[in-house]
Tab-separated table of C-alpha atoms in Angstrom:
chain	number	residue	atom	x	y	z
A	34	MET	CA	3.214	4.045	19.517
A	35	LYS	CA	0.548	2.313	21.597
A	36	LEU	CA	-3.170	2.276	20.886
A	37	ASP	CA	-4.080	2.167	24.563
A	38	ASN	CA	-5.468	5.610	25.512
A	39	ALA	CA	-4.762	6.964	22.006
A	40	VAL	CA	-6.999	9.435	20.203
A	41	VAL	CA	-7.407	8.133	16.663
A	42	PHE	CA	-8.650	9.925	13.543
A	43	ILE	CA	-9.535	7.619	10.633
A	44	THR	CA	-10.543	8.798	7.169
A	45	GLY	CA	-12.968	6.697	5.155
A	46	ALA	CA	-14.055	5.008	8.379
A	47	ASN	CA	-17.627	4.154	7.438
A	48	ARG	CA	-16.875	0.892	5.628
A	49	GLY	CA	-14.247	-1.593	4.512
A	50	LEU	CA	-10.715	-1.189	5.815
A	51	GLY	CA	-11.502	2.086	7.581
A	52	LEU	CA	-14.303	0.472	9.553
A	53	ALA	CA	-11.966	-2.378	10.501
A	54	PHE	CA	-9.415	0.187	11.732
A	55	ALA	CA	-12.082	1.849	13.868
A	56	LYS	CA	-13.212	-1.435	15.426
A	57	ALA	CA	-9.627	-2.496	16.165
A	58	ALA	CA	-8.688	0.879	17.657
A	59	LEU	CA	-11.579	0.611	20.108
A	60	ALA	CA	-10.690	-2.995	20.919
A	61	ARG	CA	-7.079	-2.017	21.653
A	62	GLY	CA	-8.084	0.621	24.161
A	63	ALA	CA	-8.190	3.871	22.204
A	64	ARG	CA	-9.675	6.599	24.387
A	65	LYS	CA	-11.428	8.261	21.445
A	66	VAL	CA	-11.945	7.360	17.778
A	67	TYR	CA	-12.996	9.959	15.226
A	68	ALA	CA	-14.597	8.164	12.254
A	69	ALA	CA	-14.537	10.463	9.242
A	70	ALA	CA	-16.635	10.087	6.096
A	71	ARG	CA	-18.212	12.311	3.442
A	72	ASP	CA	-21.578	11.418	4.951
A	73	PRO	CA	-21.257	11.113	8.729
A	74	ALA	CA	-24.688	9.447	8.855
A	75	SER	CA	-23.066	6.437	7.175
A	76	VAL	CA	-20.897	5.920	10.284
A	77	THR	CA	-22.908	3.545	12.470
A	78	LEU	CA	-20.254	1.863	14.636
A	79	PRO	CA	-21.070	2.322	18.344
A	80	GLY	CA	-18.372	4.047	20.362
A	81	VAL	CA	-16.896	6.271	17.637
A	82	ILE	CA	-17.436	9.960	16.901
A	83	PRO	CA	-18.748	10.517	13.352
A	84	VAL	CA	-17.025	13.391	11.544
A	85	LYS	CA	-17.956	14.952	8.211
A	86	LEU	CA	-14.930	15.080	5.930
A	87	ASP	CA	-14.208	15.265	2.229
A	88	VAL	CA	-10.439	14.721	2.088
A	89	THR	CA	-10.217	16.739	-1.148
A	90	ASP	CA	-11.795	19.846	0.430
A	91	PRO	CA	-9.234	22.146	2.114
A	92	ASP	CA	-11.923	23.841	4.206
A	93	ASP	CA	-13.143	20.484	5.513
A	94	VAL	CA	-9.586	19.454	6.357
A	95	ALA	CA	-8.864	22.702	8.214
A	96	ARG	CA	-12.128	22.417	10.151
A	97	VAL	CA	-11.583	18.851	11.366
A	98	ALA	CA	-7.983	19.605	12.361
A	99	ALA	CA	-9.211	22.496	14.510
A	100	GLU	CA	-12.115	20.502	15.997
A	101	CYS	CA	-10.053	17.362	16.701
A	102	ALA	CA	-6.856	18.868	18.083
A	103	ASP	CA	-6.442	16.065	20.634
A	104	VAL	CA	-5.533	13.485	17.956
A	105	THR	CA	-2.469	11.305	18.571
A	106	LEU	CA	-2.861	8.944	15.584
A	107	LEU	CA	-3.947	9.872	12.053
A	108	VAL	CA	-4.944	7.013	9.733
A	109	ASN	CA	-5.017	8.188	6.109
A	110	ASN	CA	-7.256	5.445	4.756
A	111	ALA	CA	-9.763	7.158	2.434
A	112	GLY	CA	-9.093	6.515	-1.224
A	113	ILE	CA	-10.543	5.793	-4.640
A	114	ALA	CA	-9.612	2.924	-6.937
A	115	ASN	CA	-10.950	2.996	-10.473
A	116	THR	CA	-9.653	0.761	-13.236
A	117	GLY	CA	-7.939	2.066	-16.341
A	118	GLY	CA	-4.607	3.210	-17.682
A	119	PHE	CA	-3.118	6.531	-18.706
A	120	LEU	CA	-4.042	6.237	-22.391
A	121	ALA	CA	-7.725	5.530	-21.780
A	122	PRO	CA	-10.104	8.234	-23.038
A	123	ASP	CA	-10.579	9.493	-19.474
A	124	GLY	CA	-6.954	8.912	-18.491
A	125	LEU	CA	-6.135	12.531	-17.662
A	126	ALA	CA	-9.307	13.173	-15.671
A	127	SER	CA	-8.928	9.870	-13.844
A	128	THR	CA	-5.320	10.647	-12.945
A	129	ARG	CA	-6.289	14.001	-11.499
A	130	ALA	CA	-9.151	12.480	-9.491
A	131	HIS	CA	-6.944	9.727	-8.066
A	132	LEU	CA	-4.200	12.160	-7.106
A	133	GLU	CA	-6.677	14.539	-5.455
A	134	THR	CA	-7.950	11.793	-3.141
A	135	ASN	CA	-5.030	9.374	-2.787
A	136	PHE	CA	-2.142	11.869	-2.679
A	137	PHE	CA	-3.312	15.407	-1.947
A	138	GLY	CA	-5.856	14.175	0.612
A	139	PRO	CA	-3.243	12.513	2.857
A	140	LEU	CA	-0.878	15.421	2.251
A	141	MET	CA	-3.390	18.028	3.411
A	142	LEU	CA	-4.417	15.984	6.439
A	143	SER	CA	-0.812	15.342	7.431
A	144	GLN	CA	-0.010	19.044	7.139
A	145	ALA	CA	-3.127	19.965	9.113
A	146	PHE	CA	-2.552	17.521	11.968
A	147	ALA	CA	1.252	17.711	12.243
A	148	GLY	CA	1.131	20.489	14.813
A	149	ALA	CA	-1.433	18.685	16.950
A	150	LEU	CA	0.602	15.487	16.857
A	151	ALA	CA	3.683	17.389	17.998
A	152	ALA	CA	1.753	19.065	20.806
A	153	ASN	CA	0.360	15.705	21.909
A	154	GLY	CA	3.743	13.996	22.213
A	155	GLY	CA	4.517	12.998	18.630
A	156	GLY	CA	2.000	10.241	17.988
A	157	GLY	CA	1.817	8.645	14.595
A	158	ILE	CA	0.494	8.610	11.041
A	159	VAL	CA	-0.551	5.478	9.145
A	160	ASN	CA	-0.751	5.876	5.370
A	161	VAL	CA	-2.682	3.153	3.553
A	162	LEU	CA	-0.650	2.433	0.429
A	163	SER	CA	-0.679	-0.699	-1.759
A	164	VAL	CA	1.494	-3.336	-3.339
A	165	VAL	CA	0.884	-1.386	-6.546
A	166	SER	CA	2.910	1.435	-5.048
A	167	TRP	CA	5.759	-0.617	-6.547
A	168	ILE	CA	4.269	-2.253	-9.668
A	169	ASN	CA	1.866	-1.196	-12.401
A	170	SER	CA	-0.462	-2.667	-15.017
A	171	PRO	CA	-2.897	-1.198	-17.551
A	172	LEU	CA	-5.843	-2.381	-15.444
A	173	LEU	CA	-4.757	-0.331	-12.418
A	174	GLY	CA	-2.343	2.069	-14.099
A	175	VAL	CA	-3.698	5.362	-12.806
A	176	TYR	CA	-4.522	4.018	-9.336
A	177	SER	CA	-1.017	2.544	-9.080
A	178	ALA	CA	0.586	5.874	-9.929
A	179	SER	CA	-1.413	7.631	-7.217
A	180	LYS	CA	-0.230	5.076	-4.659
A	181	THR	CA	3.357	5.419	-5.875
A	182	ALA	CA	3.055	9.144	-5.251
A	183	ALA	CA	1.591	8.450	-1.801
A	184	TRP	CA	4.546	6.166	-1.056
A	185	GLY	CA	6.908	9.035	-1.877
A	186	LEU	CA	4.835	11.304	0.345
A	187	THR	CA	5.066	8.770	3.173
A	188	ASN	CA	8.838	8.537	2.865
A	189	GLY	CA	9.165	12.311	2.868
A	190	LEU	CA	6.856	12.827	5.829
A	191	ARG	CA	8.761	10.207	7.792
A	192	HIS	CA	11.950	12.252	7.576
A	193	GLU	CA	10.300	15.630	8.120
A	194	LEU	CA	8.389	14.471	11.202
A	195	ARG	CA	11.099	12.382	12.838
A	196	GLU	CA	12.444	15.310	14.869
A	197	GLN	CA	9.049	15.805	16.538
A	198	LYS	CA	8.934	12.055	17.253
A	199	THR	CA	5.955	11.316	15.004
A	200	GLN	CA	6.050	7.715	13.784
A	201	VAL	CA	5.048	7.391	10.109
A	202	LEU	CA	3.987	3.905	9.034
A	203	GLY	CA	3.360	2.932	5.411
A	204	LEU	CA	0.977	0.018	4.827
A	205	HIS	CA	1.596	-1.968	1.648
A	206	VAL	CA	-0.905	-4.698	0.840
A	207	GLY	CA	-2.478	-6.492	-2.109
A	208	PHE	CA	-6.177	-7.092	-2.606
A	209	ILE	CA	-8.263	-6.722	0.560
A	210	ASP	CA	-11.614	-8.467	0.823
A	211	THR	CA	-13.858	-5.377	0.803
A	212	ASP	CA	-16.502	-3.980	-1.527
A	213	MET	CA	-13.776	-1.964	-3.287
A	214	THR	CA	-12.277	-5.179	-4.719
A	215	ARG	CA	-15.578	-6.849	-5.586
A	216	GLY	CA	-15.261	-8.301	-9.079
A	217	PHE	CA	-11.498	-8.916	-8.911
A	218	GLU	CA	-10.628	-12.606	-9.149
A	219	ALA	CA	-7.528	-12.711	-6.988
A	220	PRO	CA	-6.496	-13.854	-3.509
A	221	LYS	CA	-7.792	-11.377	-0.932
A	222	THR	CA	-6.849	-10.770	2.682
A	223	PRO	CA	-9.592	-10.064	5.243
A	224	PRO	CA	-9.520	-6.417	6.368
A	225	GLU	CA	-9.329	-7.497	10.009
A	226	VAL	CA	-6.071	-9.343	9.291
A	227	VAL	CA	-4.593	-6.351	7.470
A	228	VAL	CA	-5.507	-4.025	10.335
A	229	ALA	CA	-4.159	-6.378	13.013
A	230	ARG	CA	-0.807	-6.648	11.228
A	231	THR	CA	-0.689	-2.890	10.717
A	232	LEU	CA	-1.436	-2.011	14.326
A	233	ASP	CA	1.004	-4.659	15.558
A	234	ALA	CA	3.674	-2.994	13.407
A	235	LEU	CA	2.687	0.441	14.699
A	236	GLU	CA	2.942	-0.678	18.309
A	237	ALA	CA	6.317	-2.302	17.569
A	238	GLY	CA	7.664	1.038	16.316
A	239	ASP	CA	7.980	-0.049	12.670
A	240	GLU	CA	7.920	2.315	9.709
A	241	GLU	CA	6.658	-0.095	7.045
A	242	VAL	CA	4.331	-3.086	7.066
A	243	ARG	CA	3.792	-5.579	4.254
A	244	ALA	CA	0.504	-7.197	5.157
A	245	ASP	CA	0.370	-10.234	2.873
A	246	GLU	CA	2.625	-12.770	1.183
A	247	PHE	CA	2.262	-11.298	-2.309
A	248	THR	CA	3.444	-7.906	-1.073
A	249	GLU	CA	6.454	-9.530	0.589
A	250	GLN	CA	7.325	-11.226	-2.708
A	251	VAL	CA	6.989	-8.004	-4.677
A	252	LYS	CA	9.195	-6.099	-2.215
A	253	GLN	CA	11.906	-8.737	-2.583
A	254	GLY	CA	11.587	-8.531	-6.371
A	255	LEU	CA	12.324	-4.822	-6.539
A	256	SER	CA	16.064	-5.491	-6.481
A	257	ALA	CA	15.903	-8.480	-8.856
A	258	GLU	CA	17.194	-8.374	-12.436
A	259	PRO	CA	15.008	-7.575	-14.230
A	260	GLY	CA	13.172	-5.678	-11.512
A	261	ILE	CA	9.678	-6.959	-10.848
A	262	TYR	CA	8.288	-3.538	-11.711
A	263	LEU	CA	9.393	-4.123	-15.340
A	264	LEU	CA	7.222	-7.231	-15.619
A	265	ALA	CA	3.471	-7.490	-16.118
A	266	PRO	CA	1.970	-8.379	-12.714
A	267	GLY	CA	-0.923	-10.425	-14.123
A	268	PHE	CA	-3.822	-8.124	-13.255
């Protein structure tokens, strides 16, 4: 789908990757950009419409879907990323928190906006995933599992929404240079680069984008023997 004249709804749009999505959508000619955040006062980008949204709150999700029924592109960007594995003392609580935001949030929003997208010609959904959708380590164990679940959600939505001509694009990427990855000593891709590659893929009609070299390497390694997901990724 094309960004020109699109109506875009972006979750977690007050900072980091979400803010970069909002800026790029405006630059590519979007007619309207809804910038959603828990605190709409934190959305300060000129030209967007701040929207109050907690992606884990069903009432919030239902309200924004009713108020923003002209949406043609949903960007499920909001997420949490805490370190720790499943056997940590807070492993169970952390797993539930990650799934609430990173899996059930995009699920509820996709369900809520599917009808509007169909009514508006099909449109598209971008789900922000991760290279750790495919690999796991104790440092990011719980976060990785939530993104693996979101990858499965993305694949399922793609098939369910194809008949109504809704394009579903999964974004896989490694570390992005935002405040969320502060403290990680690893190569990082600027958010503007990630967004440009994602929107280029969207406009080309693609269903998956791998936004950095490391992610490309990991994807190729999934079919290796032993599979790359059986090896420690080094973080």
